[in-house]
Short mmCIF file of C-alpha atoms (C1' of nucleotides) in Angstrom, two decimals:
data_model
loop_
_atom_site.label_atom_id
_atom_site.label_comp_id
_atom_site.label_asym_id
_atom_site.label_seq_id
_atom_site.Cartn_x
_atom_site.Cartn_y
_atom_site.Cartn_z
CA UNK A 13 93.19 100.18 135.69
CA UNK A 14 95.75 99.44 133.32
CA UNK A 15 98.26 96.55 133.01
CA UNK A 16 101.78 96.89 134.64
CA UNK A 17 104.00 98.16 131.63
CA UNK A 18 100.70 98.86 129.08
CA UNK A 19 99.67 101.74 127.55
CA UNK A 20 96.35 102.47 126.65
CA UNK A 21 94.29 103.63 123.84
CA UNK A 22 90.38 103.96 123.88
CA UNK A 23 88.79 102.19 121.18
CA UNK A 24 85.14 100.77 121.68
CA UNK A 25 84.68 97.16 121.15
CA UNK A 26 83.02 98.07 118.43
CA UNK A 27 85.45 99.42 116.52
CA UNK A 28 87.78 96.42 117.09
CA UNK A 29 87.39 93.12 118.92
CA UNK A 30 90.95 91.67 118.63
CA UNK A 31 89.33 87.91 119.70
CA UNK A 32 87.68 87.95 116.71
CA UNK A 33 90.15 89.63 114.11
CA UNK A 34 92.88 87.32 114.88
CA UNK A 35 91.42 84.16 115.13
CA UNK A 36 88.94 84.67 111.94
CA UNK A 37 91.87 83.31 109.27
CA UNK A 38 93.69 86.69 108.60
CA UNK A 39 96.86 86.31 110.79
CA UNK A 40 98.09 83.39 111.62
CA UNK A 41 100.95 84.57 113.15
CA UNK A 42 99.07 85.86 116.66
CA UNK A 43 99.70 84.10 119.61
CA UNK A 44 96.84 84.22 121.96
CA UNK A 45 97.33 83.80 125.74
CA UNK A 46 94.17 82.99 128.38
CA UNK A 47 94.59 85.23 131.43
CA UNK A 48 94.11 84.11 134.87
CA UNK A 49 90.50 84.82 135.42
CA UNK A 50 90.71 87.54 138.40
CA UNK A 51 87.87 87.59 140.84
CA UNK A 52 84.82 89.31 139.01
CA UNK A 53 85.72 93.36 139.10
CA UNK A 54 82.21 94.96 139.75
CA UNK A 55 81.31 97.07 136.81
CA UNK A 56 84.17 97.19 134.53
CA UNK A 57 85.71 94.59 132.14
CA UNK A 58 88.97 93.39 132.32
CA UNK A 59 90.76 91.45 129.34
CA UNK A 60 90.45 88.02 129.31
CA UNK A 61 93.68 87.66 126.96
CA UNK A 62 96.61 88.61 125.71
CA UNK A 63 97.75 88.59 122.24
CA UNK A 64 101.33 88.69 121.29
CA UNK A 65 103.08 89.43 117.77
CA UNK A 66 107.14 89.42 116.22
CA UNK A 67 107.62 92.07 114.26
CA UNK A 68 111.44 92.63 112.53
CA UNK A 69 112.69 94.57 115.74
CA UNK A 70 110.47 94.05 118.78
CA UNK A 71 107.28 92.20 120.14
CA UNK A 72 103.89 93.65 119.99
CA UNK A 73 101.64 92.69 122.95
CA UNK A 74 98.05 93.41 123.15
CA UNK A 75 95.49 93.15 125.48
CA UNK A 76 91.29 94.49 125.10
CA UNK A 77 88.80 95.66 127.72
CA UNK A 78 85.78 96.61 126.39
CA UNK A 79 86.15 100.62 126.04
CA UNK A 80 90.40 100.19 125.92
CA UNK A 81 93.16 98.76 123.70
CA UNK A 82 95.99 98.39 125.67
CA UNK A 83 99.24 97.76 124.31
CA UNK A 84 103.48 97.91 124.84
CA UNK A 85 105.85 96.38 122.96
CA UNK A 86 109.10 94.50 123.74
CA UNK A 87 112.62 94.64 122.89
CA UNK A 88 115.38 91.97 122.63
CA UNK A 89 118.64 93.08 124.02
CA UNK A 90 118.96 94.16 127.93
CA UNK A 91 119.38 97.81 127.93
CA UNK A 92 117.18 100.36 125.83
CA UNK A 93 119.33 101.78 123.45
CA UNK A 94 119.45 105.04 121.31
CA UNK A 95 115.72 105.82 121.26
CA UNK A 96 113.62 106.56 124.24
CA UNK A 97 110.96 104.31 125.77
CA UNK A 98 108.15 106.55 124.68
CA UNK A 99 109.73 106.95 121.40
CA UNK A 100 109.30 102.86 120.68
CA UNK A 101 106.28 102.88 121.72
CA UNK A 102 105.42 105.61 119.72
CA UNK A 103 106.09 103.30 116.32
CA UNK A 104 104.45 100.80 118.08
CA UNK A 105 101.32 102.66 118.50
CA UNK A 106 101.67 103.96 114.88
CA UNK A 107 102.11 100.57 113.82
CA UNK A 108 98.97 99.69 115.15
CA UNK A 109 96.66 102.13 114.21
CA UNK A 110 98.33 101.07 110.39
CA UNK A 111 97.38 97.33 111.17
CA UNK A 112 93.88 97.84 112.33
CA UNK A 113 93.67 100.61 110.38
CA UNK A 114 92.03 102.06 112.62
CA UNK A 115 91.35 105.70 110.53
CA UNK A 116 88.66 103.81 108.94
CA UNK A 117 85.71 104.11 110.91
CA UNK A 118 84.02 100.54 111.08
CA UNK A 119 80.64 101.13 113.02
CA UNK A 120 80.01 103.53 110.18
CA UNK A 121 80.72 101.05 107.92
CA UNK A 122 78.34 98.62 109.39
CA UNK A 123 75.67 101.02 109.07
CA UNK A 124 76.21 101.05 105.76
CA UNK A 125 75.97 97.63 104.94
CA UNK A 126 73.49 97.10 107.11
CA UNK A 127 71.61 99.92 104.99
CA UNK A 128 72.10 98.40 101.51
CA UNK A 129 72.01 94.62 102.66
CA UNK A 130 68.89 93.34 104.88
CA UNK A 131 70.57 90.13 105.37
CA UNK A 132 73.78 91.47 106.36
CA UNK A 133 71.75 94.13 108.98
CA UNK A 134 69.66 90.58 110.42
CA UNK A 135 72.85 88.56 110.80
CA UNK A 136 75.68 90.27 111.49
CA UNK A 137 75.19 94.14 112.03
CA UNK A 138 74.26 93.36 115.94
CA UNK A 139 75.68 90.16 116.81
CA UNK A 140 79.25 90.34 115.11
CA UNK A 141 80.04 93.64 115.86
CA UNK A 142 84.20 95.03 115.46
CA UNK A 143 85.50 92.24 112.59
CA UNK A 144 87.63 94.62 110.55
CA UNK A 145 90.27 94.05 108.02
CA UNK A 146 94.03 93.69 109.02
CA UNK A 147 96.44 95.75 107.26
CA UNK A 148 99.20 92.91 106.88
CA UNK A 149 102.72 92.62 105.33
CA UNK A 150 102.68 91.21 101.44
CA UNK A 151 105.09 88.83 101.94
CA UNK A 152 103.91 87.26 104.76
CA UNK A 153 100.59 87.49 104.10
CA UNK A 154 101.29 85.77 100.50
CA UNK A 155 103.31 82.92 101.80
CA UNK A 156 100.63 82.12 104.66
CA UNK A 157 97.80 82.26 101.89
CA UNK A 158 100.26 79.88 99.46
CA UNK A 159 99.46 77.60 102.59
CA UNK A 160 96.00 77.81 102.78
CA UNK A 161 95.08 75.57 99.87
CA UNK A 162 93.13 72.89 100.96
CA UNK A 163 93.82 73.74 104.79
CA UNK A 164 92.14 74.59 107.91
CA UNK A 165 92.50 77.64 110.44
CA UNK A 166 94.61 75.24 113.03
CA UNK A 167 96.83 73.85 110.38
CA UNK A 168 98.09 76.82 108.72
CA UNK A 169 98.44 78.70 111.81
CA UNK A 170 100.77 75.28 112.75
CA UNK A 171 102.60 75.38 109.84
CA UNK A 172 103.38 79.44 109.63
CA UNK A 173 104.70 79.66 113.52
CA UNK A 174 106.53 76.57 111.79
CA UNK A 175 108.23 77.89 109.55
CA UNK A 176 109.00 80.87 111.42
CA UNK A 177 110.87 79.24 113.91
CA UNK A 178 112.79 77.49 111.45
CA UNK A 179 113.81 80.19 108.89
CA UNK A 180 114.34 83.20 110.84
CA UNK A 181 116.63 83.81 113.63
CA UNK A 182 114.62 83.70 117.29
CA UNK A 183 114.06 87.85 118.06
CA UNK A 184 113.08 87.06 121.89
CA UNK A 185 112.25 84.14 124.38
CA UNK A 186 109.64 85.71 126.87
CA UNK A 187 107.70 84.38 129.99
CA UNK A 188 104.01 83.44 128.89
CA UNK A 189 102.15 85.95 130.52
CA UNK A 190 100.33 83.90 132.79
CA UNK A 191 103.71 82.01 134.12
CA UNK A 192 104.72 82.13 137.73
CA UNK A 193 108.24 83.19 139.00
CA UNK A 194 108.67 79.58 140.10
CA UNK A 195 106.94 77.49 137.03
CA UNK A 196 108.68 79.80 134.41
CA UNK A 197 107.51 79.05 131.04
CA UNK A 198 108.34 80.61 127.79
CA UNK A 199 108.09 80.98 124.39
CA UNK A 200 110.03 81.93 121.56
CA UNK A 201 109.58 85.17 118.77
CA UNK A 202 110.39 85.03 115.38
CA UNK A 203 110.01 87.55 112.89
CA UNK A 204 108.51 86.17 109.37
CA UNK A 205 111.37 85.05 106.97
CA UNK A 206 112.47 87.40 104.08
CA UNK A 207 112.21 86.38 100.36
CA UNK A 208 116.06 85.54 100.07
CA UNK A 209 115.54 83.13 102.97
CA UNK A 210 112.76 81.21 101.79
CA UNK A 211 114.43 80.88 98.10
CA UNK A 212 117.21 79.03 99.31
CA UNK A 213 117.67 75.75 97.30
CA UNK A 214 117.27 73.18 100.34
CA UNK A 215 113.91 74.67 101.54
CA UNK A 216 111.54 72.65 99.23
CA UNK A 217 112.75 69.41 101.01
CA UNK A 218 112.96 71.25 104.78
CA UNK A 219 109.56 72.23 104.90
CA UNK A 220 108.62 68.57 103.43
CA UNK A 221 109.81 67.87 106.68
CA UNK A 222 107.76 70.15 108.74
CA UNK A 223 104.62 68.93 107.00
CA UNK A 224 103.97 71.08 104.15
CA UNK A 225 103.07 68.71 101.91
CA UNK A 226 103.08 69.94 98.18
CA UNK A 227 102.92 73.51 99.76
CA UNK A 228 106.58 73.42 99.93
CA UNK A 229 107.37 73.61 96.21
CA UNK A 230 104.94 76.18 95.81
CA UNK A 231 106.99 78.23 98.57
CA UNK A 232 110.07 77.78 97.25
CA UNK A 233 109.07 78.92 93.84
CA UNK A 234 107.34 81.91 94.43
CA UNK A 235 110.35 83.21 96.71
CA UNK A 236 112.90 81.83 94.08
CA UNK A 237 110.60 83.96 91.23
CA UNK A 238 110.57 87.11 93.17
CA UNK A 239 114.07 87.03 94.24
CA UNK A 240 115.33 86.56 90.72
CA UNK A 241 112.77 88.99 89.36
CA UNK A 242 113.59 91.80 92.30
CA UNK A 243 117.08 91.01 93.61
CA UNK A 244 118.31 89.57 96.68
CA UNK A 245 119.87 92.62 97.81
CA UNK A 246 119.61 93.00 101.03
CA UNK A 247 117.61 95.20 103.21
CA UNK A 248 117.55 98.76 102.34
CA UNK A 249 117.21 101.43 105.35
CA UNK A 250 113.82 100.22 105.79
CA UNK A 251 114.54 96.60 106.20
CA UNK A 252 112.81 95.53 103.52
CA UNK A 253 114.35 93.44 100.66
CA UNK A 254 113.61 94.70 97.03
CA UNK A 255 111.06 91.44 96.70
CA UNK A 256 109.24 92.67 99.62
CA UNK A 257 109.30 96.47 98.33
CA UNK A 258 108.19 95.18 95.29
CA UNK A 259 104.96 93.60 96.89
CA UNK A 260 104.19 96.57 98.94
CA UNK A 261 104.68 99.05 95.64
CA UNK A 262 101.30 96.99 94.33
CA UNK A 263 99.35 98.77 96.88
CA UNK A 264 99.57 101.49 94.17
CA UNK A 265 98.40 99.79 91.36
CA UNK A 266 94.81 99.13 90.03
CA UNK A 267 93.13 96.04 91.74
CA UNK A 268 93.80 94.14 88.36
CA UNK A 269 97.15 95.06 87.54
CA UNK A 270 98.24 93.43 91.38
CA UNK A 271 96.00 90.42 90.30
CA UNK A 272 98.08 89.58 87.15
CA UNK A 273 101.26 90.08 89.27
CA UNK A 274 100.34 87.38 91.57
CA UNK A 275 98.86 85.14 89.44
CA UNK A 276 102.15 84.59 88.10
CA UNK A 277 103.70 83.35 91.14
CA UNK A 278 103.39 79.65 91.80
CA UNK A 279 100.71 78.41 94.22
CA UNK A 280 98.77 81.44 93.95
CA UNK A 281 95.47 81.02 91.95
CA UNK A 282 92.33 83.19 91.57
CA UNK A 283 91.42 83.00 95.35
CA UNK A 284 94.57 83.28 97.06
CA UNK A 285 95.28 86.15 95.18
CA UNK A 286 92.36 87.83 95.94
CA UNK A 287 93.21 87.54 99.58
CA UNK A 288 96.16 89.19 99.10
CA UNK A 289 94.48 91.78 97.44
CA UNK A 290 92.02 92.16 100.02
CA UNK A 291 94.32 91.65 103.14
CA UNK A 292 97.65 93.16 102.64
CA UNK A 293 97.24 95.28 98.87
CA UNK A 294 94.66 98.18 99.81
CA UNK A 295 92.08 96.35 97.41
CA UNK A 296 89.14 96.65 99.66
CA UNK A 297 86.56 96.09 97.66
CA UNK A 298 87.91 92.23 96.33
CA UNK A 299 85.96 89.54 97.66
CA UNK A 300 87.50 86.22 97.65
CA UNK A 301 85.58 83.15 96.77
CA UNK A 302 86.16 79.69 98.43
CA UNK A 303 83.66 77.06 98.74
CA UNK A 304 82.52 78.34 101.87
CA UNK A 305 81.36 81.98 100.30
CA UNK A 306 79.72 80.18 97.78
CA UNK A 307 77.81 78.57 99.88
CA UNK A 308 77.17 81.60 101.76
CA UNK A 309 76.21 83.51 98.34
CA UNK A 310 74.15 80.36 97.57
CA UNK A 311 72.36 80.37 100.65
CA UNK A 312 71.45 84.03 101.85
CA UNK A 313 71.88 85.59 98.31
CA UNK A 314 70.69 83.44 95.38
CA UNK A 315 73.50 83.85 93.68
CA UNK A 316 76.31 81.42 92.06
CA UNK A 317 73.92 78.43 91.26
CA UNK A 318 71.30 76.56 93.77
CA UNK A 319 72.43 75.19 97.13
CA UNK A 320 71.82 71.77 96.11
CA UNK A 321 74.17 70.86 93.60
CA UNK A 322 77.77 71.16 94.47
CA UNK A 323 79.12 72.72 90.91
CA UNK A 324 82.95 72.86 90.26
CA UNK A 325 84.26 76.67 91.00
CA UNK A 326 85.01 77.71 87.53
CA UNK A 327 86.64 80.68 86.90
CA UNK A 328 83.44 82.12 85.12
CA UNK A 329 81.50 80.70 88.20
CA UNK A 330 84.17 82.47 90.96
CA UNK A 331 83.77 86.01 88.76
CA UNK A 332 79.92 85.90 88.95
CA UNK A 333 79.81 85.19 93.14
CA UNK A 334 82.84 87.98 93.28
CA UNK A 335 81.23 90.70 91.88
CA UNK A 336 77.33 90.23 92.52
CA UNK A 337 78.33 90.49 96.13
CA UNK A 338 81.26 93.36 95.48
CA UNK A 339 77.58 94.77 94.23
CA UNK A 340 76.21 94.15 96.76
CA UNK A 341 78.13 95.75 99.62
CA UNK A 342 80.04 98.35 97.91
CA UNK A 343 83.57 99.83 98.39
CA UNK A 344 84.40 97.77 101.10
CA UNK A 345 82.81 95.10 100.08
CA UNK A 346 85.82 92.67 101.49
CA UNK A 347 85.59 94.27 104.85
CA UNK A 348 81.85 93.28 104.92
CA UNK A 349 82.69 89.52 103.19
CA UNK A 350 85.19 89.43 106.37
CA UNK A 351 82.39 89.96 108.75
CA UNK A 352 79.55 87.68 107.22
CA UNK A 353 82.43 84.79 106.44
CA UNK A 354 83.60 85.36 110.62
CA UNK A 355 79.93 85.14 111.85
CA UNK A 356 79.15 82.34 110.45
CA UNK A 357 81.92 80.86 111.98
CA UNK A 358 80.38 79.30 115.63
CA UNK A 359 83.97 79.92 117.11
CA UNK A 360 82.76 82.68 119.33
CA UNK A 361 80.85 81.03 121.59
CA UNK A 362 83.74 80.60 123.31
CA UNK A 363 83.89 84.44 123.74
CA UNK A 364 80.46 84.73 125.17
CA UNK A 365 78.76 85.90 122.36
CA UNK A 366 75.23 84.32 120.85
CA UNK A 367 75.39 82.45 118.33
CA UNK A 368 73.18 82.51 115.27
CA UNK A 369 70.60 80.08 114.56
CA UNK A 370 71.69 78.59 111.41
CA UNK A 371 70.76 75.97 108.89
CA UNK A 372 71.80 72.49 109.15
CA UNK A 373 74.04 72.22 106.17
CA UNK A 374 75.97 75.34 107.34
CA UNK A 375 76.24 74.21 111.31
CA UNK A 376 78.34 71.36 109.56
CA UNK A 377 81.45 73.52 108.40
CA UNK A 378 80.93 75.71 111.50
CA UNK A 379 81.93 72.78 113.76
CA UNK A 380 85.10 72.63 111.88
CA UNK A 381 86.13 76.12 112.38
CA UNK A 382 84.64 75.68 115.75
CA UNK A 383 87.35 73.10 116.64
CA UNK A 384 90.22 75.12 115.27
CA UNK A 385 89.24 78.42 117.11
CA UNK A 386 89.39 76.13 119.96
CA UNK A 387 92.85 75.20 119.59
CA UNK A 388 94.05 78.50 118.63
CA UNK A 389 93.61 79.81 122.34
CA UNK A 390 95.47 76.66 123.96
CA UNK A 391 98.48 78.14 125.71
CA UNK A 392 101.47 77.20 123.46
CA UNK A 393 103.10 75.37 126.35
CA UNK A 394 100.34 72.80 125.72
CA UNK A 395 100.87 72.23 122.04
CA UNK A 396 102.34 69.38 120.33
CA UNK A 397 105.60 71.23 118.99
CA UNK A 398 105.92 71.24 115.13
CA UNK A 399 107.95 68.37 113.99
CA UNK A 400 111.47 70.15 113.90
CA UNK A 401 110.86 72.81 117.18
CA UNK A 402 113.45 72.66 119.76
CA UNK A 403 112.68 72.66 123.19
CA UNK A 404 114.49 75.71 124.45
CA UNK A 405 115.94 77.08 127.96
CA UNK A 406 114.09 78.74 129.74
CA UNK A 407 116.48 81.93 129.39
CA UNK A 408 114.78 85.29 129.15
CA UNK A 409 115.20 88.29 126.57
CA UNK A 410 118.16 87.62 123.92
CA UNK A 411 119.31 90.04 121.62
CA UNK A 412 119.40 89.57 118.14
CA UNK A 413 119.60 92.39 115.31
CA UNK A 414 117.83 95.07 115.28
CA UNK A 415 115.42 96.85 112.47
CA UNK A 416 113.59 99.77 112.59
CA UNK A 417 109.86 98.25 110.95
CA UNK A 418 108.66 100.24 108.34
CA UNK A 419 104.87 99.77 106.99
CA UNK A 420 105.10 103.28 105.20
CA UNK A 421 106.24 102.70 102.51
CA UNK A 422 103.47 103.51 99.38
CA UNK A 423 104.75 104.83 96.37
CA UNK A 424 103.91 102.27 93.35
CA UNK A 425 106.71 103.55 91.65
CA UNK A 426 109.09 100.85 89.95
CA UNK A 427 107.01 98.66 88.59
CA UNK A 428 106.94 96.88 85.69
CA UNK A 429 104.83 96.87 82.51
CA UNK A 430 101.77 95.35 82.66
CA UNK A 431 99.76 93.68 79.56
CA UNK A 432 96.32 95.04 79.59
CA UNK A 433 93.25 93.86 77.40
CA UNK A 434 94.60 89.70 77.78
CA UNK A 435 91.99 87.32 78.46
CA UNK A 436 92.36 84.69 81.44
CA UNK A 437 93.88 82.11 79.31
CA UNK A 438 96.43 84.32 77.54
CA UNK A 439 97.51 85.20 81.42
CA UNK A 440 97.56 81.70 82.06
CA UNK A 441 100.00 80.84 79.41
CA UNK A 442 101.62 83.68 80.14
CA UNK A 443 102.25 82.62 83.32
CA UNK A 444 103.35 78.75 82.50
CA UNK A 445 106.23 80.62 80.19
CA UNK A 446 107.74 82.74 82.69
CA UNK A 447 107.41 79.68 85.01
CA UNK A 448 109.49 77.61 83.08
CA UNK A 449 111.79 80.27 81.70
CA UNK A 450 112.40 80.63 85.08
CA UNK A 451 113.56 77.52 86.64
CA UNK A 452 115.22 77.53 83.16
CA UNK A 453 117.39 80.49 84.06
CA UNK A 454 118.26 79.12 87.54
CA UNK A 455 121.38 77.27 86.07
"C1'" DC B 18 88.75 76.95 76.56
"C1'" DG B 19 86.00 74.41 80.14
"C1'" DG B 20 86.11 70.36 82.72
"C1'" DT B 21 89.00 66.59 85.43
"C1'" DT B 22 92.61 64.83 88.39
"C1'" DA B 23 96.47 64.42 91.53
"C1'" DC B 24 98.45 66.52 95.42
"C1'" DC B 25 100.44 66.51 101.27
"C1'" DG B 26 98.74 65.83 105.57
"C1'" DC B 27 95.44 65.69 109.12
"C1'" DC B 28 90.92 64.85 110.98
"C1'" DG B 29 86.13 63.03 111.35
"C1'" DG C 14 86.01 60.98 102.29
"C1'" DG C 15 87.06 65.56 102.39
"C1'" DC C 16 89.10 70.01 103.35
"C1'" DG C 17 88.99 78.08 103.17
"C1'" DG C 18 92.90 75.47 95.92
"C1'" DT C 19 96.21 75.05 92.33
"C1'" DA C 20 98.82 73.19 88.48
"C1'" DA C 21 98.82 70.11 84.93
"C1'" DC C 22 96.43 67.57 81.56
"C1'" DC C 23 92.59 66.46 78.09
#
DNA sequence: CGGTTACCGCCG
DNA sequence: GGCGGTAACC
């Protein structure tokens, strides 16, 4: 049975589980709605939630059974326009298959990790089954990541929707999808805010306002850096702003090339660059290295110094953890980081599924992440707004503009010259120079 | 260079 | 006190 105005797709839970995958600390854009529990269907599953995403031009909405992905997607504006129905959600199903990546067959992949890695096949290969790696946009992907520094799940998630709602023009304001006719409540959609947006000279001291803490500088400064680097033309036919076409043209380049571009921009350091790598660049086989996959590597793998000691992550220290365990697991060696970083997060007990018997010192951090995954699937009408969120009308469907989304385009070409053979600290300077040249040149 | 320290805000 | 870090400073 599918939902009124949903389209399905088979996929096997095992392919994707959408619970997992965008609660694990990808996305933090996803809205996540509880369903009203029907009465027990005999037999088949029926999804327990729906999941909900602004895009530039419409709203993705997802929902999982176990064998089925369904999926529509919704427009602002009353009437459908030029392009037919079907046609939308056409690009919305291409869109998704781009996002999941779904070409990439991930029970295969499993078996392969499983193969070369006997504590991967005892923890994970059974229990944590469908964690795959999101395909996301660049920009939004760095900013969110910019955030992330010391930071939980709940927080950044907070923050993001946060700044969302107060840089970029509302898309839609739909009825929750659990909301009566009589109790109607709603939420608002925003798309993520362009480059241009977020460079804007009173920002720093906005999003001080909305709780950023020293994020906000960093914020500012990396969009002010790519602006001025890129242009702040604006969109091109695909919507994208040369910044933004910039990022996604480093999909093409080596995995250290991108690094060195990223490292320039401020707030982004070994790790968060890595992430973007990993999460939004094509580099699958980049592992990023925070404290908690170090203890991780510490604890199941021997490697990056004994569990006892807590050592300072030096950069020597970060490159030895990153590439015993890229060893380790191969070509997608990310993908697999994903999975063994998500399962030994307890969150998902929540979602029925056993939970590992772990050690004491790493049940500790999983009650943190335990407590945001938690708040991540309270209804929105629940949550303590952000700071500077309106309370809106509870009006339903607005227009706004229009823009056809584009995650197609690949070609690396345009880019500039990269230094090869420096060491880290002739980067690093490197760095600090166009830093200050640039706030130089800002006039 | 490799090691310290402050940083914003929120939570245990 | 400490967090899924980074920039700035010895």
């Amino acid at each position: 049975m599918i939902p009124t105005g949903f389209r399905a797709l088979p996929l096997p839970l095992a392919q994707l589980s959408l619970a997992a995958v965008l609660q694990c600390g990808q996305s933090f854009r996803w809205y996540i709605y509880p369903l009203l529990s029907n009465a027990p269907t005999s037999g088949i599953s029926v999804p327990t939630h729906e999941y909900r995403l602004c895009l530039r031009d419409r709203v993705v909405c997802l929902r999982q059974s176990s064998d089925t992905l369904f999926y529509r997607s919704v427009f602002p504006g009353a009437t459908p326009s030029s392009r037919s129905l079907s046609e939308r959600e056409a690009e919305t199903l291409a869109w998704i298959k781009g996002y999941f990546q779904l070409d990439v067959d991930l029970a295969d992949l499993y078996d392969q990790w499983a193969e070369r890695d006997p504590v991967f096949e005892r923890n994970c290969s059974q229990r944590f089954s469908g964690i795959r790696m999101l395909r996301q946009d660049p920009f939004e992907n760095l900013i969110s990541f910019i955030c992330s520094s010391n930071n939980n799940i709940a927080r950044i998630t907070k923050m993001v929707k946060a700044l969302c709602q107060h840089y970029s023009p509302r898309l839609a304001t739909l009825a929750t999808p659990t909301s009566s006719d009589s109790i109607a409540v709603t939420e608002t959609y925003h798309p993520f805010p362009p480059p241009s947006v977020l460079a804007a000279p009173d920002v720093p001291a906005a999003l001080r306002m909305l709780g950023f803490g020293y994020r906000a500088e960093f914020i500012h400064k990396t969009a002010k850096m790519l602006v001025e680097a890129h242009g702040f033309g604006k969109p091109d036919e695909g919507g994208l702003e040369p910044a933004e076409k910039w990022l996604h043209a480093l999909r093409g380049v080596s995995t250290s090339e991108a690094r060195e571009e990223l490292l320039k921009l401020m707030g982004v350091g070994r790790k968060v660059a890595d992430c973007i790598l990993l999460m939004s660049l094509d580099k699958r086989e980049v592992i990023p290295v925070d404290t908690h996959v170090h203890q991780i590597a510490m604890k199941y793998y021997g490697v990056g110094g004994s569990s006892k000691g807590k050592t300072a992550m030096s950069p020597k220290l970060y490159d030895e953890v990153s590439s015993k365990l890229t060893a380790i697991w191969g070509d997608y060696a990310g993908w697999a980081h994903s999975v063994l970083f998500t399962s030994d997060l307890k969150s998902f007990a929540s979602y029925g599924l056993p939970s590992p018997s772990p050690s004491p010192s790493v049940r500790t951090k999983k009650t943190r992440h335990s407590k945001a995954a938690v708040e991540l699937v309270t209804p929105p009408a629940t949550q303590t707004p952000p700071v500077a969120k309106r309370k809106r009308k509870a009006t339903v469907i607005e227009e706004a503009e229009s823009v056809v989304i584009t995650e197609t385009s690949k070609d690396a070409s345009a880019l500039p010259v990269v230094d090869e053979g420096l060491s880290m600290a002739d980067r690093v300077k490197r760095r600090r120079r166009i830093r200050t040249s640039s706030v130089v040149s800002v006039r």
